[in-house]
Amino acid sequence: MDSRAILAELPRLRRYARALVGSREAADDLVQDTLERAWLRISHWQPGSDLRAWLLAIMHNLRIDQIRRPTLAVTPIDEEALEFPVRATQTDRIELGELEGALSCLPEEQRAVLLLVALEDMSYAEIAATLNIPAGTVMSRLARGRERLRRILDARSKPAQLRVVR
Amino acid sequence: MSLSPISDSDLHAFVDGELSEGRHAEIAAWLAEHPEDASRVDAYREQKQGLRLLFAPVLDEPLPDRLRALAEPPPSAQPAPRPAVRSRWSLQRIAASLAIGLLGGAAGWLAHDHYRPPMIAAYSSPLPHQAAIAHVVFSPDVKRPVEITAEHEDQLVTWLSKRLGTPIRPPRLGALGYELIGGRLLPGSSGPVAQFMYHDASGQRLTLYVSTENTTNRDTAFRFAREGPVNVFYWIDGQFGYALSAGISKNELARIATAVYDQFQK
């Protein structure tokens, strides 16, 4: 495994981790743990295979370990202000802040599939291999996640339209 | 009009380009005549595009040094050192080498996969969990984070020492950029414990939880626990259990824990 190849993957790993766990600090901790474990498992790495998929699979396993541990569901209160100082605020129809809020309402297993499709452009088969789940499970998590996001966003956009009319 | 019925899965596979050309065309024709399905497909596309836009800025952020450093193989990626009993280990050395999970031996944090049982054992101590809860409860409090502020440090020291039944004084962390805000008394498992709170110039808060309830009389090395976003270093020294909690990186917290440890040794 070559250091430059890892360095090249880091921005994407950070982006995926941020989208998955929400906070910058927790996401970077997850990336750090992933890299540490990757170096420990370096003998398992098959040269020529997809490095990003391998790292994402390690991250996924770490995340499962973390979720099994008892944790406190809290967010440091100063963090939200620091997130994403510069970004687009909406697509044609979706308010991105609302999308972020809706995303955080999904179970993590659905969020992971949605993000691998949207951010990593992975095929359903690649996602099944990375998450070590059957292809049918990828599809059902994707379908439930997308439908739930759609409902949440629909519910949020309607009251806003009413206000405009008044 | 289509050869096989259109399922939910087809709509997702259509959005994600997972279909054969022929099937893709069939779905497209179906959607042209089924506006409800078409609007769902549009919504899914919007979500996909929205997620990309939402998280695109992360790609342009500068990489944190701690991650950049890990693109290189760490020294511990070499075969793990054989566990050996060291009679006297230096805390600075532990912190400096980031061998955070070090449990009286040579099992470094980077080798934690090989040493999972001790990590789990360490986690079962109630100390880090109690400390993390106390951190989470009090540190976000803007107006009343402490009972007695640093302005009245003498009173704080007298009061907490009296309640804990032993002299206790907050360590000085100014050299590391953290100033005392104050402290409070809390209920522990069997009696009072003390919490000191500090903050740095950016407002980042950390808390030091000091318990005098340890009766097992077994000192421990630094141990690390993570409770959600809160990182905790804790150690036991005689009757005292110490836990340092903050939402900062392990490395930075290790540096501060080392300083705290040193001051309590004096």
Coordinates of C-alpha atoms in Angstrom, one line a residue:
Chain A
M1 CA 0.0 0.0 0.0
D2 CA 1.5 3.2 -1.0
S3 CA 1.4 6.4 1.1
R4 CA 0.5 8.6 -1.9
A5 CA -2.4 6.4 -2.7
I6 CA -3.7 6.7 0.8
L7 CA -3.2 10.4 0.9
A8 CA -5.3 10.6 -2.3
E9 CA -8.1 8.8 -0.7
L10 CA -8.2 10.8 2.5
P11 CA -10.5 13.7 1.4
R12 CA -13.1 11.2 0.2
L13 CA -12.8 9.1 3.3
R14 CA -13.3 12.2 5.4
R15 CA -16.3 13.3 3.4
Y16 CA -18.0 9.9 3.8
A17 CA -17.2 9.8 7.5
R18 CA -18.5 13.3 8.0
A19 CA -21.8 12.5 6.2
L20 CA -22.1 9.3 8.2
V21 CA -21.5 10.4 11.7
G22 CA -22.3 14.1 11.5
S23 CA -19.6 15.9 13.5
R24 CA -16.2 16.8 12.2
E25 CA -14.3 15.6 15.3
A26 CA -16.0 12.3 15.4
A27 CA -15.6 11.8 11.7
D28 CA -11.9 12.5 11.8
D29 CA -11.5 10.2 14.8
L30 CA -13.2 7.5 12.7
V31 CA -10.9 8.1 9.8
Q32 CA -7.9 8.0 12.1
D33 CA -9.0 4.7 13.6
T34 CA -9.6 3.4 10.1
L35 CA -6.0 4.3 9.0
E36 CA -4.6 2.8 12.2
R37 CA -6.4 -0.4 11.7
A38 CA -5.6 -0.5 8.0
W39 CA -1.8 -0.4 8.8
L40 CA -2.3 -3.2 11.3
R41 CA -4.0 -5.2 8.6
I42 CA -1.7 -4.3 5.8
S43 CA -0.8 -7.9 5.2
H44 CA -4.5 -8.5 4.2
W45 CA -4.3 -5.8 1.5
Q46 CA -4.3 -7.2 -2.0
P47 CA -2.2 -5.0 -4.3
G48 CA -4.2 -3.9 -7.3
S49 CA -7.6 -4.2 -5.6
D50 CA -9.8 -1.1 -4.8
L51 CA -8.1 0.7 -2.0
R52 CA -11.0 3.0 -1.2
A53 CA -13.4 0.0 -1.0
W54 CA -11.0 -1.7 1.3
L55 CA -10.7 1.3 3.6
L56 CA -14.4 1.9 3.6
A57 CA -15.0 -1.8 4.6
I58 CA -12.6 -1.3 7.5
M59 CA -14.4 1.9 8.5
H60 CA -17.7 0.1 8.4
N61 CA -16.5 -2.6 10.7
L62 CA -15.1 -0.1 13.2
R63 CA -18.4 1.7 13.1
I64 CA -20.2 -1.5 14.0
D65 CA -17.9 -2.0 16.9
Q66 CA -18.5 1.6 18.1
I67 CA -22.3 1.4 17.8
R68 CA -22.3 -1.8 19.9
R69 CA -20.6 0.0 22.7
P70 CA -22.7 2.1 25.0
T71 CA -22.4 5.8 24.1
L72 CA -24.1 9.0 25.0
A73 CA -26.0 10.6 22.2
V74 CA -24.7 14.2 22.4
T75 CA -23.3 16.8 20.1
P76 CA -20.8 19.3 21.3
I77 CA -22.8 22.6 21.2
D78 CA -20.1 24.7 19.6
E79 CA -19.6 22.4 16.7
E80 CA -22.5 23.2 14.4
A81 CA -21.4 26.8 14.0
L82 CA -18.1 25.5 12.6
E83 CA -19.4 23.1 10.1
F84 CA -19.4 23.9 6.4
P85 CA -18.7 27.6 6.5
V86 CA -19.0 27.8 2.7
R87 CA -21.4 25.7 0.7
A88 CA -24.3 25.8 -1.7
T89 CA -27.5 26.2 0.3
Q90 CA -29.9 24.3 -2.0
T91 CA -30.5 22.3 -5.1
D92 CA -33.4 23.4 -7.3
R93 CA -35.9 22.1 -4.8
I94 CA -34.2 20.8 -1.7
E95 CA -32.9 23.1 1.1
L96 CA -29.6 21.5 2.0
G97 CA -29.9 22.3 5.7
E98 CA -33.1 20.4 5.7
L99 CA -31.5 17.5 3.8
E100 CA -28.8 17.3 6.4
G101 CA -31.3 17.3 9.2
A102 CA -33.4 14.7 7.5
L103 CA -30.3 12.5 6.8
S104 CA -29.5 12.5 10.5
C105 CA -32.9 11.1 11.2
L106 CA -32.2 7.9 9.2
P107 CA -30.9 4.8 10.8
E108 CA -27.2 4.6 10.2
E109 CA -27.5 1.4 8.1
Q110 CA -29.7 3.2 5.7
R111 CA -27.6 6.3 5.7
A112 CA -24.5 4.3 4.9
V113 CA -26.1 2.8 1.7
L114 CA -27.5 6.2 0.6
L115 CA -24.1 7.8 1.0
L116 CA -22.1 5.1 -0.8
V117 CA -24.5 5.4 -3.7
A118 CA -24.5 9.2 -3.8
L119 CA -21.0 10.2 -2.7
E120 CA -18.9 7.2 -3.7
D121 CA -20.8 6.2 -6.9
M122 CA -20.5 2.6 -5.9
S123 CA -22.6 0.0 -7.6
Y124 CA -25.1 -2.0 -5.6
A125 CA -22.8 -5.1 -5.9
E126 CA -19.8 -3.1 -4.6
I127 CA -21.8 -1.8 -1.7
A128 CA -22.9 -5.3 -0.8
A129 CA -19.3 -6.4 -0.7
T130 CA -18.1 -3.4 1.3
L131 CA -20.8 -3.6 3.9
N132 CA -20.7 -7.4 3.8
I133 CA -24.5 -7.7 3.3
P134 CA -26.6 -9.4 0.6
A135 CA -27.5 -7.4 -2.5
G136 CA -31.2 -7.5 -1.6
T137 CA -30.4 -5.9 1.8
V138 CA -28.6 -3.0 -0.1
M139 CA -31.7 -2.5 -2.1
S140 CA -34.1 -2.6 0.8
R141 CA -32.0 -0.2 2.9
L142 CA -31.7 2.2 -0.1
A143 CA -35.4 2.1 -0.8
R144 CA -36.4 2.7 2.8
G145 CA -33.8 5.4 3.3
R146 CA -34.8 7.3 0.2
E147 CA -38.5 7.0 0.9
R148 CA -38.0 8.2 4.4
L149 CA -35.9 11.2 3.3
R150 CA -38.5 12.1 0.8
R151 CA -41.3 12.0 3.4
I152 CA -39.3 14.1 5.9
L153 CA -38.4 16.7 3.3
D154 CA -42.0 16.8 1.9
A155 CA -43.4 17.3 5.4
R156 CA -40.9 20.1 6.0
S157 CA -41.5 21.9 2.8
K158 CA -45.3 22.1 3.0
P159 CA -45.7 24.5 5.9
A160 CA -43.2 26.8 4.3
Q161 CA -45.3 27.0 1.2
L162 CA -48.4 27.8 3.3
R163 CA -46.5 30.8 4.8
V164 CA -45.6 32.1 1.4
V165 CA -49.3 32.1 0.3
R166 CA -50.4 34.0 3.4
Chain B
M1 CA -46.3 -2.0 -22.5
S2 CA -43.4 -3.4 -20.6
L3 CA -42.2 -7.0 -20.6
S4 CA -42.1 -7.4 -16.9
P5 CA -43.8 -5.4 -14.1
I6 CA -42.1 -2.3 -12.8
S7 CA -41.0 -2.7 -9.2
D8 CA -39.7 -0.2 -6.6
S9 CA -36.3 -1.6 -7.1
D10 CA -36.4 -0.8 -10.8
L11 CA -37.0 2.9 -9.9
H12 CA -34.0 3.0 -7.7
A13 CA -31.8 1.1 -10.2
F14 CA -33.0 3.5 -12.8
V15 CA -31.9 6.5 -10.8
D16 CA -28.5 4.9 -10.1
G17 CA -27.8 3.6 -13.7
E18 CA -27.8 0.0 -12.6
L19 CA -30.1 -1.2 -15.4
S20 CA -29.4 -2.7 -18.8
E21 CA -30.0 -0.3 -21.7
G22 CA -33.2 -2.1 -22.7
R23 CA -34.6 -2.1 -19.2
H24 CA -33.6 1.5 -18.7
A25 CA -35.6 2.5 -21.8
E26 CA -38.6 0.5 -20.6
I27 CA -38.6 2.3 -17.2
A28 CA -38.2 5.7 -19.0
A29 CA -41.3 4.9 -21.1
W30 CA -43.2 3.8 -18.0
L31 CA -42.3 7.0 -16.1
A32 CA -43.5 9.1 -19.0
E33 CA -47.0 7.8 -18.4
H34 CA -46.9 7.5 -14.6
P35 CA -46.3 11.0 -13.1
E36 CA -46.4 9.8 -9.5
D37 CA -43.6 7.4 -10.0
A38 CA -41.8 10.0 -12.1
S39 CA -42.0 12.5 -9.3
R40 CA -40.5 10.0 -6.9
V41 CA -37.7 9.3 -9.2
D42 CA -37.1 13.1 -9.5
A43 CA -37.1 13.3 -5.7
Y44 CA -34.5 10.5 -5.4
R45 CA -32.3 12.3 -8.0
E46 CA -32.6 15.5 -6.1
Q47 CA -31.6 13.7 -2.9
K48 CA -28.5 12.3 -4.6
Q49 CA -27.5 15.6 -6.0
G50 CA -28.2 17.3 -2.7
L51 CA -26.0 14.9 -0.8
R52 CA -23.2 15.6 -3.1
L53 CA -23.5 19.4 -2.8
L54 CA -24.0 19.2 0.9
F55 CA -20.7 17.3 1.6
A56 CA -18.6 18.6 -1.3
P57 CA -16.9 21.2 0.8
V58 CA -15.3 18.6 2.9
L59 CA -13.2 17.6 0.0
D60 CA -11.6 21.0 -0.1
E61 CA -10.8 21.2 3.6
P62 CA -7.1 21.0 4.6
L63 CA -6.3 17.6 5.9
P64 CA -5.7 17.5 9.6
D65 CA -2.1 16.7 10.4
R66 CA -3.0 13.7 12.5
L67 CA -4.6 12.1 9.4
R68 CA -1.9 13.2 7.0
A69 CA 0.7 11.6 9.2
L70 CA -1.2 8.3 9.1
A71 CA -0.8 8.1 5.3
E72 CA 2.7 6.9 6.2
P73 CA 3.1 3.6 7.9
P74 CA 3.3 4.1 11.7
P75 CA 6.3 2.6 13.5
S76 CA 3.9 0.2 15.1
A77 CA 2.9 -1.2 11.7
Q78 CA 6.1 -3.1 12.0
P79 CA 5.5 -6.4 13.9
A80 CA 4.1 -5.5 17.4
P81 CA 6.7 -5.6 20.2
R82 CA 6.5 -8.6 22.5
P83 CA 4.7 -7.8 25.7
A84 CA 7.3 -7.2 28.4
V85 CA 6.9 -6.0 31.9
R86 CA 8.4 -2.6 32.4
S87 CA 8.8 -1.7 36.1
R88 CA 8.7 2.0 35.5
W89 CA 7.2 3.6 32.4
S90 CA 7.3 7.2 31.6
L91 CA 4.0 8.8 31.0
Q92 CA 5.5 11.4 28.6
R93 CA 6.8 8.6 26.6
I94 CA 3.4 6.9 26.4
A95 CA 1.7 10.1 25.3
A96 CA 4.4 11.0 22.9
S97 CA 4.4 7.7 21.2
L98 CA 0.6 7.7 21.2
A99 CA 0.6 4.3 22.8
I100 CA -2.6 5.2 24.5
G101 CA -4.1 1.9 25.3
L102 CA -0.9 0.9 27.1
L103 CA -1.8 -1.3 30.0
G104 CA 1.3 -1.8 32.0
G105 CA 3.0 -3.5 29.1
A106 CA 4.0 -2.9 25.6
A107 CA 0.5 -3.3 24.0
G108 CA 0.2 0.0 22.2
W109 CA -3.0 1.6 21.0
L110 CA -1.9 0.9 17.5
A111 CA -1.8 -2.8 18.4
H112 CA -5.2 -2.7 20.1
D113 CA -6.7 -5.3 17.8
H114 CA -4.3 -7.8 19.3
Y115 CA -5.1 -6.7 22.8
R116 CA -8.8 -6.4 22.8
P117 CA -9.5 -8.1 26.1
P118 CA -7.7 -5.6 28.2
M119 CA -9.4 -2.7 26.4
I120 CA -12.8 -4.2 27.1
A121 CA -11.8 -4.8 30.7
A122 CA -10.7 -1.2 30.9
Y123 CA -14.0 0.0 29.5
S124 CA -16.0 -1.8 32.2
S125 CA -14.8 0.7 34.9
P126 CA -17.6 3.0 35.8
L127 CA -15.2 5.9 36.2
P128 CA -15.0 7.1 32.5
H129 CA -18.7 6.7 32.0
Q130 CA -19.6 8.7 35.1
A131 CA -17.0 11.3 34.2
A132 CA -18.3 11.5 30.6
I133 CA -21.9 12.0 31.8
A134 CA -20.8 14.7 34.2
H135 CA -18.9 16.3 31.3
V136 CA -21.9 16.2 29.0
V137 CA -24.3 17.5 31.6
F138 CA -22.3 20.5 32.8
S139 CA -19.8 21.6 30.1
P140 CA -22.4 22.8 27.6
D141 CA -24.0 25.1 30.3
V142 CA -23.2 28.6 29.3
K143 CA -24.4 30.5 32.3
R144 CA -23.8 28.2 35.2
P145 CA -21.2 25.6 34.3
V146 CA -19.7 25.5 37.8
E147 CA -20.9 26.0 41.4
I148 CA -17.8 28.0 42.5
T149 CA -15.9 30.0 39.9
A150 CA -12.1 30.3 39.6
E151 CA -12.4 33.8 41.1
H152 CA -13.0 32.2 44.4
E153 CA -10.5 29.4 44.0
D154 CA -9.6 29.4 47.7
Q155 CA -13.2 28.7 48.7
L156 CA -13.5 26.1 46.1
V157 CA -10.4 24.3 47.3
T158 CA -11.4 24.5 51.0
W159 CA -14.9 23.3 50.3
L160 CA -14.1 20.4 48.0
S161 CA -11.2 19.3 50.3
K162 CA -13.6 19.2 53.2
R163 CA -16.3 17.4 51.4
L164 CA -14.0 14.8 49.9
G165 CA -12.1 14.4 53.1
T166 CA -8.7 14.9 51.6
P167 CA -6.8 17.9 50.2
I168 CA -7.7 18.4 46.6
R169 CA -6.6 21.3 44.4
P170 CA -7.2 21.9 40.7
P171 CA -4.1 21.5 38.5
R172 CA -2.8 24.4 36.6
L173 CA -3.1 23.9 32.8
G174 CA -2.4 27.5 31.7
A175 CA 0.8 26.4 30.0
L176 CA -1.4 24.1 27.8
G177 CA -3.8 26.9 27.0
Y178 CA -6.5 25.9 29.5
E179 CA -7.7 28.1 32.3
L180 CA -9.8 27.1 35.2
I181 CA -13.5 28.1 35.1
G182 CA -14.3 26.6 38.5
G183 CA -15.6 23.4 40.0
R184 CA -18.5 21.6 41.6
L185 CA -19.3 18.8 43.9
L186 CA -21.1 15.8 42.4
P187 CA -22.5 12.5 43.7
G188 CA -20.4 9.5 42.8
S189 CA -21.1 5.8 43.3
S190 CA -20.8 5.9 47.1
G191 CA -20.0 9.5 48.0
P192 CA -18.9 12.9 46.8
V193 CA -16.7 13.5 43.8
A194 CA -15.3 16.7 42.5
Q195 CA -15.4 18.2 39.0
F196 CA -13.1 20.9 37.8
M197 CA -13.8 22.6 34.5
Y198 CA -11.4 24.4 32.2
H199 CA -11.6 26.2 28.9
D200 CA -9.2 27.3 26.2
A201 CA -9.3 30.6 24.2
S202 CA -11.7 29.1 21.6
G203 CA -14.1 28.1 24.4
Q204 CA -13.4 24.4 24.2
R205 CA -14.1 23.0 27.6
L206 CA -12.6 20.1 29.4
T207 CA -13.5 18.6 32.8
L208 CA -11.4 16.8 35.3
Y209 CA -13.4 14.4 37.5
V210 CA -11.8 13.4 40.7
S211 CA -13.1 10.5 42.8
T212 CA -11.8 9.3 46.1
E213 CA -13.9 6.1 46.0
N214 CA -11.3 3.7 44.8
T215 CA -10.9 0.9 47.3
T216 CA -9.3 -1.8 45.2
N217 CA -6.0 -0.2 45.8
R218 CA -4.8 -1.1 42.3
D219 CA -3.1 1.7 40.4
T220 CA -3.6 1.7 36.7
A221 CA -1.8 3.2 33.7
F222 CA -3.6 5.7 31.5
R223 CA -6.6 4.3 30.0
F224 CA -8.7 5.7 27.2
A225 CA -12.4 5.5 26.6
R226 CA -14.7 7.1 24.2
E227 CA -18.3 8.0 25.0
G228 CA -19.9 9.3 21.8
P229 CA -18.0 12.5 21.0
V230 CA -16.4 12.7 24.4
N231 CA -12.9 11.3 24.8
V232 CA -11.9 10.3 28.3
F233 CA -8.5 9.5 29.8
Y234 CA -8.6 8.0 33.2
W235 CA -6.3 6.5 35.7
I236 CA -6.3 5.4 39.3
D237 CA -3.7 6.4 41.8
G238 CA -4.2 5.1 45.4
Q239 CA -7.6 6.1 46.6
F240 CA -8.0 8.6 43.8
G241 CA -9.6 8.0 40.4
Y242 CA -9.0 10.7 37.8
A243 CA -10.9 11.1 34.5
L244 CA -10.2 13.9 32.0
S245 CA -13.0 14.4 29.5
A246 CA -13.3 16.6 26.5
G247 CA -14.5 16.6 22.9
I248 CA -11.0 17.0 21.6
S249 CA -8.6 14.6 19.9
K250 CA -7.0 11.7 21.7
N251 CA -3.6 13.2 21.1
E252 CA -4.3 16.5 22.6
L253 CA -6.2 15.0 25.5
A254 CA -3.2 12.7 26.1
R255 CA -0.9 15.7 26.4
I256 CA -3.2 17.4 29.0
A257 CA -3.7 14.1 30.9
T258 CA 0.1 13.8 31.2
A259 CA 0.4 17.3 32.6
V260 CA -2.4 16.7 35.1
Y261 CA -0.8 13.4 36.2
D262 CA 2.5 15.1 36.7
Q263 CA 1.0 17.8 38.9
F264 CA -0.8 15.3 41.1
Q265 CA 2.4 13.4 41.6
K266 CA 4.1 16.4 43.2

